[in-house]
Amino acid sequence: MIHLNNIFSVSKYESKLLMRSWFFKVFAVLSVLLIALASVGILEMNQHAFNSIPSLVAYNLMLYFNVVQAIVSIFLASEYLKRDKQLDTSEVFYVRPLSNAEYLLGKMWGTIRVFLMLNLVVMVIAITISYIYMQENVSPLSFLLYFALLNIPTLVYIVGLSTLLMLIIKNQALTFVILLGYIGLTLFYVGDKCYYLFDYMGFNIPLVKSTITGFSDLQGILIHRLLYFLLGLGFILCSISLFRRLPNSPRALFPWKVASVFILSAALVCGGYHVGVYIIKENFQQKMISLNNQYVHEPKMEVDSCYIEVVQEREVLNFKTHIQGTPIKDASTFIFTLNPGFQITSVHTDGKPVDFRREEHLLWLDFPQVLTKNDSVRFTIEYEGMIDERICYLDIPEELLIEQEKFMSTFNIGKRYSYQTETYTLLTPESYWYPRPGVCYSSESPDWQQCYFSNFQMRVKPNQGLTALSQGERQLEADSVTTTFNPEYPLQSLSLIIGKYNDFSITVDETQYAVWYLDGHDFFSHELDLIQDTIPSILADVRFSYENQIGMYYPFKRFSIVEVPAHFTGYSRAWTQAQEQMQPEMVLVPEKMYNNWRFNVKGQKEMRKQGNGRGGGRGGRRGGQTMTDYDIQMGVMRDMLFFMLEKNAGVDFRSGQMGRNTVSMKASPYYVFPQMYNFRYNVYSSEWPVANRMIELLLQDEGGGNMWVRNINGLSNDEKSLMLMQEHSFKDLQNDIEHRDLINNLIKLQGKKLFLDAERQLGVLAFQDTLYAHIKANAFQNLSFEALLDTLGQIAGTDIKSQLQEWNHPSELTEFMIGTPTVSRVETATMEIYQAEIVISNLSDKAGSVNMKIQFWSQGGNTDYQIFDGEEKPTEWIIDFAPHETKKIVTHWEETPGTFLINTLFSKNLPVQVNARNNRVENIYTLTPEGEYLLSEDFLKNQEEIIVDNEDSLLFALSVPPPSGFLGEWINHNTDEEDFKYIGVNEWHAPARWTKTTDQNYYGQSIRSSVIIRSGKGNQYAQWKIPVPGPGRYELYYHVRRPEQLRRENRWGKKKYFYHFIVSSEVDEYEEEAELNMRQAYDGWNLIDTYGLTGDTLVVRLTDESELNMISADAVKIVKK
Amino acid sequence: MSIIIKNLNKVYPNGYHALKDINLEIPSGMFGLLGPNGAGKSTLMRILVALMEPSSGEVEMYGCNLLKERQEVRRILGYLPQDFRFFAKFKVVEYLDYAARLSGMTDGRKRKQAVADMLEQVGLYEVRERYASKLSGGMKRRLGIAQALIHEPKVIIVDEPTTGLDPEERIRFRNLLTQVSGNDITIILSTHIVGDISSSCTNMALLNKGEVSFRGSPEEMLKRAEGKVWRLIVSNEEYKQISMKYPVISTIPRGRNWEIQVVADELSGYEAEPFAPNLEHAYVYFMESKLDLWLND
């Protein structure tokens, strides 16, 4: 029998001992200080997020405290056993009438309760600081909640585990090291693997609590945390059994052994359940995909109209869907997809029941007679139930589905795709909440993807006090609850949202703009009180600008921004830019837009007032005048609207091993383009589901791309895509999960390639106009891709469609060598004419094209046309090359040409686009007529020089780094698995092994590359073997791309930066050291020295010894004097 | 009898036979357990306080079987181990309070009073707020006995309590034990210092090599040694010869000769006079003489 008095007595004094230890005192003081600083720091940085979801503060702070606490508690938990072992005095307590259990439980409770008290102190501090920053938005209860969910299970688990290990290992230092390693391993390596199973600290499980719908998966979270609480408890009970002290009776340990087995079993059940949920879900999804594959070709209907009646009863939804459909082919049985969580109660046609069959999500309607393609059939399906989210995103790979949605690099937000509760409902088409013809995702046939424009109508009776939202004109019935929705245009799909919504709406030019926010979530209107009357003009202005920019128009009569829970998420697809956050007429934004700084209205106003606003220096002063409050509010409002005009939501920067970093752009789900295109047009191909996406991408203005991204990654996404296209067919690449991030580039490149001939025939702009005109003529209806290609081909006088066959094979790419441009000036009697010349050579056996664009100094770069001789002259054009053709291109301009942007399009060239410059302008007296001049194939090759590049696998070699132990080998092994041959390097954290990278300033006929390594002591080297054609004196040159490290330094500064070479010739029997002063070197060829050679081979070895951060092994050449 | 030990054996896992068939009946009052280092005293103590299980045999304390009713036995037990140290961060009063709590004194008010009384009794009240680790050696011993007494146990087991104490503290400590033993309780005092037994115990046992060499009162032990202790004056040469044959207890220089005290059944060939033995003489007699013969009597 357990005496609580004994436990509390032991714990009381254990706590005293703990609190009086210096280790704990230091930890406590540091914790308090750190938490106070962290509180201030994070609240300063992300006020908007924390004001939007107040529990995030608690989550953030308790999470970090939890990690520190776990480390300290393992030390202190094992400490008391060591202390007991050392002090015989504990024997005077051992002989007291208390059991092992009481003694050990008391000890552990004493440790735990001290930490709990410290938690409370930390919480009070954090809450106090939060009050200072957030006032009424602070949620003290959330601190207790996260304390219970995060800290208690972790603490019990870690104390139990460390005590048990200490009893088994009997060595505190070893126990501490093992547990520290365990913490490090789980935190940095295991992380969220195996469905978060090993995440005892709760660092990865999604614990963000929405103010609308709570946690994303409360049951999952509770089971997970219970698992670790029980494990901790089980370990404590095991420790009681192992504790070296005589029990009070021989049978005294038995109950504890039984209890520990029972509790550990319960923990295992929790673990099994936790993993089981995911596995069952995966299996169910696989089953659904398998069914889809099986029935993808079953007869289906085109839905002409669909009228949905919805009645909400508590959390259950009752549906009555009236469908009018037309068979696509003659049949009596037609297949539909409906969410598997909904049960069908009846199907009727003309008052007569229709036989139906269901298998999971699939629904077969068996009509009494065969329906032909000309028939139109009306029927009603009644169903009810609770939505089953497992049907969503069957096409998305599992690793992406379980990938964390991180915010502030810390919080795993959690993912939800639909909601159905008594107070909140969110059903988007992805959840198949109403019957849709055909099957959903099939991995075997794209035939599932047929989408049709249908005339939807809906009548919704939500629970009292709730508001229903959907597409179309919204009308409230007399009961002030029931709402009907009548869209003016056919739609591909419909969504349904029910919640405690309020709105703020304005009508501008017959379009109603509305913000639907949930009760208590109006954080903006009072902050923008001065511009209420101006908002319509801002909206009209922003809309007008964007429509002009993309050349497309918003088609709907209303546009709503609808607030939804933070967990709601979507995925980008290969076939559409529209994610589920974007619905016809509406964009679904997370609560209070917590994750977007633009919506920190109060903060943005403050910053502007201080003249310190973000976004391109939009300060509080303009033209020397202080901005008024009105101006400030206008600026903030405009900024807010721009969140829908940004194509990318942010940058995903990943720091890799060995100095290798990658960066990628995240597509913004709120980018409004799909409203203009995807919900209005549909280019359909049964064979090529990416057709619609291709047209969509081609119609968008891509802008100049992100060169900085290329610089970090080493390759642009287009270049990566081109490399892949050489190895794989486009058909295969569409389903390549590994390179999913490149799918847009692949599609866009294939699209450009497909239409290149047509563009050449019609002109780039004329072709785009033609394409858009055809798309526009097919608004709100499907347009066959193949028919579109036929039409465009006829107009352009070229066969576009036949090129589709090439998509089944890897692409053969061209290869160009680009010379240095020259600019000359001729003065005539009336004007100055600038003559630009450049030589480009096609090195490949395949005909190809180059896109040339000239930028001019005087006009800041980008203009599509230049005036020459009174006429507009395009600054960008395409130049065609036959195989092995070399051309000199001569053009005349009235302004000085600045940069030649030469894009080799579908080539092996790296970089695929070169920005060539020549700042010297020479005066000449005679102009060469404009045009393309054929030159000899090897015009660009200087016969007098012999160049050996790092791309030459025969004449260039690298040293092999010495083995670096298990860890080194493991890291090296991992880095060897890079996707692409060339990667980005960071000069300030250069790679430890030779790493290939590209840049236009490196040497290369078509691939301008170099091999980089971190500077060392001369142990590593790169070696070029230059064939010497015959006896003579030769100048040896090295190709330099000046390092960034030196770009800011004076060429004649004191500090020396050298490259060290060893030059040798076996025939001439010598070996010399040579240096190249990198401080004084220029981009391009730099002379090393002159050598007298009799022939054979000159070996040039560049060592890694240098004062520079890194060594670049590029190319060497010899030139006979 | 308050404690009955029957056929108690303890064999350690390494085969060392620490206790060999011990049989003892211990009445209330001060009971001395005397024996040299390694005789098995601490093993017996640890078994008696239920910190160690015997290999065989039984122990009964005030009617409770030690092996079967440990919880009950521990309730009536107070223990002061040989090496008594402290958690560095406990104050005197906290230490005693902790001990009292674990001994089942749940009433806070009464416990507080009992702690204060006990501190008064052992003379530590003035230093009650001092960290226990800061006490002198004697004070620590007193605190040790205080924690053993705080719950008014029926049996108090004290293992080598006076080792390392200065004479004044040793006397003070003996007096404390004697004072306590008047309360109809059993105090088992395990020691290798004969003086501790002679001055305080009414009953005793002598343990040697895991076996009981003697059981009875100190007086009986003295009686057994009567006529076995001799005093004589010898030259240097004679002293060397005698010390080779017999245990010499005392050596005092007398001019060029030595006055020595010798334990022996008989001392023929020398001019020796019998000498009234004290307990130390008796202890030496029992340890060094032909005990087997005597035991067989």
mmCIF file with all atom_site columns, N, CA and C in Angstrom, chain A residues 22-40 61-62 64-73 76 114-115 117-126 129 151:
data_model
loop_
_atom_site.group_PDB
_atom_site.id
_atom_site.type_symbol
_atom_site.label_atom_id
_atom_site.label_alt_id
_atom_site.label_comp_id
_atom_site.label_asym_id
_atom_site.label_entity_id
_atom_site.label_seq_id
_atom_site.pdbx_PDB_ins_code
_atom_site.Cartn_x
_atom_site.Cartn_y
_atom_site.Cartn_z
_atom_site.occupancy
_atom_site.B_iso_or_equiv
_atom_site.pdbx_formal_charge
_atom_site.auth_seq_id
_atom_site.auth_comp_id
_atom_site.auth_asym_id
_atom_site.auth_atom_id
_atom_site.pdbx_PDB_model_num
ATOM 1   N N  . TRP A 1 22  ? 23.704 24.310 -7.054  1.00 0.00 ? 22  TRP A N  1
ATOM 2   C CA . TRP A 1 22  ? 24.148 25.422 -7.896  1.00 0.00 ? 22  TRP A CA 1
ATOM 3   C C  . TRP A 1 22  ? 23.756 25.211 -9.337  1.00 0.00 ? 22  TRP A C  1
ATOM 4   N N  . PHE A 1 23  ? 23.830 23.963 -9.743  1.00 0.00 ? 23  PHE A N  1
ATOM 5   C CA . PHE A 1 23  ? 23.503 23.650 -11.123 1.00 0.00 ? 23  PHE A CA 1
ATOM 6   C C  . PHE A 1 23  ? 22.083 24.098 -11.447 1.00 0.00 ? 23  PHE A C  1
ATOM 7   N N  . PHE A 1 24  ? 21.185 23.765 -10.530 1.00 0.00 ? 24  PHE A N  1
ATOM 8   C CA . PHE A 1 24  ? 19.791 24.121 -10.776 1.00 0.00 ? 24  PHE A CA 1
ATOM 9   C C  . PHE A 1 24  ? 19.592 25.635 -10.686 1.00 0.00 ? 24  PHE A C  1
ATOM 10  N N  . LYS A 1 25  ? 20.276 26.232 -9.716  1.00 0.00 ? 25  LYS A N  1
ATOM 11  C CA . LYS A 1 25  ? 20.117 27.680 -9.549  1.00 0.00 ? 25  LYS A CA 1
ATOM 12  C C  . LYS A 1 25  ? 20.545 28.412 -10.830 1.00 0.00 ? 25  LYS A C  1
ATOM 13  N N  . VAL A 1 26  ? 21.697 27.971 -11.344 1.00 0.00 ? 26  VAL A N  1
ATOM 14  C CA . VAL A 1 26  ? 22.190 28.609 -12.572 1.00 0.00 ? 26  VAL A CA 1
ATOM 15  C C  . VAL A 1 26  ? 21.200 28.384 -13.700 1.00 0.00 ? 26  VAL A C  1
ATOM 16  N N  . PHE A 1 27  ? 20.736 27.154 -13.814 1.00 0.00 ? 27  PHE A N  1
ATOM 17  C CA . PHE A 1 27  ? 19.783 26.829 -14.876 1.00 0.00 ? 27  PHE A CA 1
ATOM 18  C C  . PHE A 1 27  ? 18.513 27.666 -14.738 1.00 0.00 ? 27  PHE A C  1
ATOM 19  N N  . ALA A 1 28  ? 18.030 27.772 -13.514 1.00 0.00 ? 28  ALA A N  1
ATOM 20  C CA . ALA A 1 28  ? 16.783 28.509 -13.294 1.00 0.00 ? 28  ALA A CA 1
ATOM 21  C C  . ALA A 1 28  ? 16.941 29.973 -13.685 1.00 0.00 ? 28  ALA A C  1
ATOM 22  N N  . VAL A 1 29  ? 18.039 30.562 -13.224 1.00 0.00 ? 29  VAL A N  1
ATOM 23  C CA . VAL A 1 29  ? 18.249 31.985 -13.530 1.00 0.00 ? 29  VAL A CA 1
ATOM 24  C C  . VAL A 1 29  ? 18.403 32.183 -15.038 1.00 0.00 ? 29  VAL A C  1
ATOM 25  N N  . LEU A 1 30  ? 19.185 31.289 -15.650 1.00 0.00 ? 30  LEU A N  1
ATOM 26  C CA . LEU A 1 30  ? 19.380 31.411 -17.099 1.00 0.00 ? 30  LEU A CA 1
ATOM 27  C C  . LEU A 1 30  ? 18.067 31.217 -17.849 1.00 0.00 ? 30  LEU A C  1
ATOM 28  N N  . SER A 1 31  ? 17.274 30.253 -17.372 1.00 0.00 ? 31  SER A N  1
ATOM 29  C CA . SER A 1 31  ? 15.981 29.990 -18.024 1.00 0.00 ? 31  SER A CA 1
ATOM 30  C C  . SER A 1 31  ? 15.113 31.229 -17.989 1.00 0.00 ? 31  SER A C  1
ATOM 31  N N  . VAL A 1 32  ? 15.041 31.804 -16.815 1.00 0.00 ? 32  VAL A N  1
ATOM 32  C CA . VAL A 1 32  ? 14.185 32.978 -16.655 1.00 0.00 ? 32  VAL A CA 1
ATOM 33  C C  . VAL A 1 32  ? 14.673 34.107 -17.552 1.00 0.00 ? 32  VAL A C  1
ATOM 34  N N  . LEU A 1 33  ? 15.981 34.295 -17.554 1.00 0.00 ? 33  LEU A N  1
ATOM 35  C CA . LEU A 1 33  ? 16.534 35.367 -18.391 1.00 0.00 ? 33  LEU A CA 1
ATOM 36  C C  . LEU A 1 33  ? 16.296 35.088 -19.868 1.00 0.00 ? 33  LEU A C  1
ATOM 37  N N  . LEU A 1 34  ? 16.569 33.843 -20.250 1.00 0.00 ? 34  LEU A N  1
ATOM 38  C CA . LEU A 1 34  ? 16.421 33.492 -21.662 1.00 0.00 ? 34  LEU A CA 1
ATOM 39  C C  . LEU A 1 34  ? 14.977 33.618 -22.113 1.00 0.00 ? 34  LEU A C  1
ATOM 40  N N  . ILE A 1 35  ? 14.081 33.153 -21.249 1.00 0.00 ? 35  ILE A N  1
ATOM 41  C CA . ILE A 1 35  ? 12.664 33.209 -21.628 1.00 0.00 ? 35  ILE A CA 1
ATOM 42  C C  . ILE A 1 35  ? 12.222 34.667 -21.732 1.00 0.00 ? 35  ILE A C  1
ATOM 43  N N  . ALA A 1 36  ? 12.701 35.485 -20.797 1.00 0.00 ? 36  ALA A N  1
ATOM 44  C CA . ALA A 1 36  ? 12.333 36.897 -20.870 1.00 0.00 ? 36  ALA A CA 1
ATOM 45  C C  . ALA A 1 36  ? 12.853 37.516 -22.160 1.00 0.00 ? 36  ALA A C  1
ATOM 46  N N  . LEU A 1 37  ? 14.110 37.212 -22.478 1.00 0.00 ? 37  LEU A N  1
ATOM 47  C CA . LEU A 1 37  ? 14.691 37.765 -23.712 1.00 0.00 ? 37  LEU A CA 1
ATOM 48  C C  . LEU A 1 37  ? 13.991 37.205 -24.941 1.00 0.00 ? 37  LEU A C  1
ATOM 49  N N  . ALA A 1 38  ? 13.761 35.887 -24.900 1.00 0.00 ? 38  ALA A N  1
ATOM 50  C CA . ALA A 1 38  ? 13.094 35.249 -26.039 1.00 0.00 ? 38  ALA A CA 1
ATOM 51  C C  . ALA A 1 38  ? 11.697 35.823 -26.227 1.00 0.00 ? 38  ALA A C  1
ATOM 52  N N  . SER A 1 39  ? 11.009 36.037 -25.114 1.00 0.00 ? 39  SER A N  1
ATOM 53  C CA . SER A 1 39  ? 9.654  36.595 -25.203 1.00 0.00 ? 39  SER A CA 1
ATOM 54  C C  . SER A 1 39  ? 9.697  37.943 -25.899 1.00 0.00 ? 39  SER A C  1
ATOM 55  N N  . VAL A 1 40  ? 10.614 38.775 -25.439 1.00 0.00 ? 40  VAL A N  1
ATOM 56  C CA . VAL A 1 40  ? 10.710 40.107 -26.037 1.00 0.00 ? 40  VAL A CA 1
ATOM 57  C C  . VAL A 1 40  ? 11.086 39.976 -27.512 1.00 0.00 ? 40  VAL A C  1
ATOM 58  N N  . LEU A 1 61  ? 7.368  29.617 -26.690 1.00 0.00 ? 61  LEU A N  1
ATOM 59  C CA . LEU A 1 61  ? 8.215  29.698 -25.497 1.00 0.00 ? 61  LEU A CA 1
ATOM 60  C C  . LEU A 1 61  ? 8.293  28.364 -24.774 1.00 0.00 ? 61  LEU A C  1
ATOM 61  N N  . MET A 1 62  ? 7.165  27.699 -24.653 1.00 0.00 ? 62  MET A N  1
ATOM 62  C CA . MET A 1 62  ? 7.175  26.425 -23.932 1.00 0.00 ? 62  MET A CA 1
ATOM 63  C C  . MET A 1 62  ? 7.966  25.379 -24.711 1.00 0.00 ? 62  MET A C  1
ATOM 64  N N  . TYR A 1 64  ? 10.658 25.910 -26.646 1.00 0.00 ? 64  TYR A N  1
ATOM 65  C CA . TYR A 1 64  ? 12.091 26.095 -26.452 1.00 0.00 ? 64  TYR A CA 1
ATOM 66  C C  . TYR A 1 64  ? 12.508 25.758 -25.017 1.00 0.00 ? 64  TYR A C  1
ATOM 67  N N  . PHE A 1 65  ? 11.678 26.145 -24.086 1.00 0.00 ? 65  PHE A N  1
ATOM 68  C CA . PHE A 1 65  ? 11.993 25.842 -22.692 1.00 0.00 ? 65  PHE A CA 1
ATOM 69  C C  . PHE A 1 65  ? 12.027 24.329 -22.488 1.00 0.00 ? 65  PHE A C  1
ATOM 70  N N  . ASN A 1 66  ? 11.161 23.661 -23.193 1.00 0.00 ? 66  ASN A N  1
ATOM 71  C CA . ASN A 1 66  ? 11.060 22.212 -23.083 1.00 0.00 ? 66  ASN A CA 1
ATOM 72  C C  . ASN A 1 66  ? 12.369 21.513 -23.452 1.00 0.00 ? 66  ASN A C  1
ATOM 73  N N  . VAL A 1 67  ? 13.012 22.012 -24.473 1.00 0.00 ? 67  VAL A N  1
ATOM 74  C CA . VAL A 1 67  ? 14.262 21.396 -24.927 1.00 0.00 ? 67  VAL A CA 1
ATOM 75  C C  . VAL A 1 67  ? 15.348 21.587 -23.870 1.00 0.00 ? 67  VAL A C  1
ATOM 76  N N  . VAL A 1 68  ? 15.472 22.823 -23.391 1.00 0.00 ? 68  VAL A N  1
ATOM 77  C CA . VAL A 1 68  ? 16.495 23.111 -22.385 1.00 0.00 ? 68  VAL A CA 1
ATOM 78  C C  . VAL A 1 68  ? 16.215 22.300 -21.127 1.00 0.00 ? 68  VAL A C  1
ATOM 79  N N  . GLN A 1 69  ? 14.954 22.274 -20.759 1.00 0.00 ? 69  GLN A N  1
ATOM 80  C CA . GLN A 1 69  ? 14.564 21.564 -19.552 1.00 0.00 ? 69  GLN A CA 1
ATOM 81  C C  . GLN A 1 69  ? 14.867 20.068 -19.662 1.00 0.00 ? 69  GLN A C  1
ATOM 82  N N  . ALA A 1 70  ? 14.643 19.521 -20.837 1.00 0.00 ? 70  ALA A N  1
ATOM 83  C CA . ALA A 1 70  ? 14.886 18.086 -21.036 1.00 0.00 ? 70  ALA A CA 1
ATOM 84  C C  . ALA A 1 70  ? 16.352 17.767 -20.793 1.00 0.00 ? 70  ALA A C  1
ATOM 85  N N  . ILE A 1 71  ? 17.221 18.637 -21.282 1.00 0.00 ? 71  ILE A N  1
ATOM 86  C CA . ILE A 1 71  ? 18.662 18.385 -21.133 1.00 0.00 ? 71  ILE A CA 1
ATOM 87  C C  . ILE A 1 71  ? 19.063 18.475 -19.655 1.00 0.00 ? 71  ILE A C  1
ATOM 88  N N  . VAL A 1 72  ? 18.568 19.502 -19.003 1.00 0.00 ? 72  VAL A N  1
ATOM 89  C CA . VAL A 1 72  ? 18.947 19.683 -17.600 1.00 0.00 ? 72  VAL A CA 1
ATOM 90  C C  . VAL A 1 72  ? 18.334 18.582 -16.732 1.00 0.00 ? 72  VAL A C  1
ATOM 91  N N  . SER A 1 73  ? 17.110 18.211 -17.036 1.00 0.00 ? 73  SER A N  1
ATOM 92  C CA . SER A 1 73  ? 16.438 17.229 -16.178 1.00 0.00 ? 73  SER A CA 1
ATOM 93  C C  . SER A 1 73  ? 17.109 15.864 -16.262 1.00 0.00 ? 73  SER A C  1
ATOM 94  N N  . LEU A 1 76  ? 19.896 16.121 -13.770 1.00 0.00 ? 76  LEU A N  1
ATOM 95  C CA . LEU A 1 76  ? 19.471 16.166 -12.371 1.00 0.00 ? 76  LEU A CA 1
ATOM 96  C C  . LEU A 1 76  ? 18.760 14.881 -11.944 1.00 0.00 ? 76  LEU A C  1
ATOM 97  N N  . VAL A 1 114 ? 9.881  20.432 -8.911  1.00 0.00 ? 114 VAL A N  1
ATOM 98  C CA . VAL A 1 114 ? 10.732 21.625 -8.981  1.00 0.00 ? 114 VAL A CA 1
ATOM 99  C C  . VAL A 1 114 ? 10.695 22.195 -10.393 1.00 0.00 ? 114 VAL A C  1
ATOM 100 N N  . PHE A 1 115 ? 10.790 21.294 -11.357 1.00 0.00 ? 115 PHE A N  1
ATOM 101 C CA . PHE A 1 115 ? 10.726 21.759 -12.734 1.00 0.00 ? 115 PHE A CA 1
ATOM 102 C C  . PHE A 1 115 ? 9.349  22.347 -13.056 1.00 0.00 ? 115 PHE A C  1
ATOM 103 N N  . MET A 1 117 ? 7.463  23.858 -10.988 1.00 0.00 ? 117 MET A N  1
ATOM 104 C CA . MET A 1 117 ? 7.424  25.200 -10.389 1.00 0.00 ? 117 MET A CA 1
ATOM 105 C C  . MET A 1 117 ? 8.182  26.194 -11.265 1.00 0.00 ? 117 MET A C  1
ATOM 106 N N  . LEU A 1 118 ? 9.317  25.725 -11.779 1.00 0.00 ? 118 LEU A N  1
ATOM 107 C CA . LEU A 1 118 ? 10.099 26.600 -12.649 1.00 0.00 ? 118 LEU A CA 1
ATOM 108 C C  . LEU A 1 118 ? 9.298  26.931 -13.915 1.00 0.00 ? 118 LEU A C  1
ATOM 109 N N  . ASN A 1 119 ? 8.590  25.912 -14.401 1.00 0.00 ? 119 ASN A N  1
ATOM 110 C CA . ASN A 1 119 ? 7.714  26.145 -15.557 1.00 0.00 ? 119 ASN A CA 1
ATOM 111 C C  . ASN A 1 119 ? 6.709  27.246 -15.254 1.00 0.00 ? 119 ASN A C  1
ATOM 112 N N  . LEU A 1 120 ? 6.135  27.165 -14.061 1.00 0.00 ? 120 LEU A N  1
ATOM 113 C CA . LEU A 1 120 ? 5.128  28.161 -13.688 1.00 0.00 ? 120 LEU A CA 1
ATOM 114 C C  . LEU A 1 120 ? 5.759  29.566 -13.635 1.00 0.00 ? 120 LEU A C  1
ATOM 115 N N  . VAL A 1 121 ? 6.955  29.625 -13.057 1.00 0.00 ? 121 VAL A N  1
ATOM 116 C CA . VAL A 1 121 ? 7.631  30.925 -12.986 1.00 0.00 ? 121 VAL A CA 1
ATOM 117 C C  . VAL A 1 121 ? 7.889  31.455 -14.398 1.00 0.00 ? 121 VAL A C  1
ATOM 118 N N  . VAL A 1 122 ? 8.381  30.568 -15.232 1.00 0.00 ? 122 VAL A N  1
ATOM 119 C CA . VAL A 1 122 ? 8.671  30.956 -16.613 1.00 0.00 ? 122 VAL A CA 1
ATOM 120 C C  . VAL A 1 122 ? 7.390  31.424 -17.308 1.00 0.00 ? 122 VAL A C  1
ATOM 121 N N  . MET A 1 123 ? 6.330  30.695 -17.056 1.00 0.00 ? 123 MET A N  1
ATOM 122 C CA . MET A 1 123 ? 5.048  31.057 -17.682 1.00 0.00 ? 123 MET A CA 1
ATOM 123 C C  . MET A 1 123 ? 4.590  32.437 -17.223 1.00 0.00 ? 123 MET A C  1
ATOM 124 N N  . VAL A 1 124 ? 4.704  32.668 -15.930 1.00 0.00 ? 124 VAL A N  1
ATOM 125 C CA . VAL A 1 124 ? 4.260  33.973 -15.394 1.00 0.00 ? 124 VAL A CA 1
ATOM 126 C C  . VAL A 1 124 ? 5.060  35.099 -16.044 1.00 0.00 ? 124 VAL A C  1
ATOM 127 N N  . ILE A 1 125 ? 6.371  34.871 -16.185 1.00 0.00 ? 125 ILE A N  1
ATOM 128 C CA . ILE A 1 125 ? 7.204  35.899 -16.820 1.00 0.00 ? 125 ILE A CA 1
ATOM 129 C C  . ILE A 1 125 ? 6.781  36.101 -18.268 1.00 0.00 ? 125 ILE A C  1
ATOM 130 N N  . ALA A 1 126 ? 6.618  34.994 -18.960 1.00 0.00 ? 126 ALA A N  1
ATOM 131 C CA . ALA A 1 126 ? 6.252  35.089 -20.379 1.00 0.00 ? 126 ALA A CA 1
ATOM 132 C C  . ALA A 1 126 ? 4.895  35.763 -20.540 1.00 0.00 ? 126 ALA A C  1
ATOM 133 N N  . ILE A 1 129 ? 5.243  39.527 -19.913 1.00 0.00 ? 129 ILE A N  1
ATOM 134 C CA . ILE A 1 129 ? 5.843  40.223 -21.059 1.00 0.00 ? 129 ILE A CA 1
ATOM 135 C C  . ILE A 1 129 ? 4.858  40.264 -22.221 1.00 0.00 ? 129 ILE A C  1
ATOM 136 N N  . ASN A 1 151 ? 5.290  20.039 -21.995 1.00 0.00 ? 151 ASN A N  1
ATOM 137 C CA . ASN A 1 151 ? 6.304  19.950 -20.952 1.00 0.00 ? 151 ASN A CA 1
ATOM 138 C C  . ASN A 1 151 ? 6.101  18.774 -20.011 1.00 0.00 ? 151 ASN A C  1
#
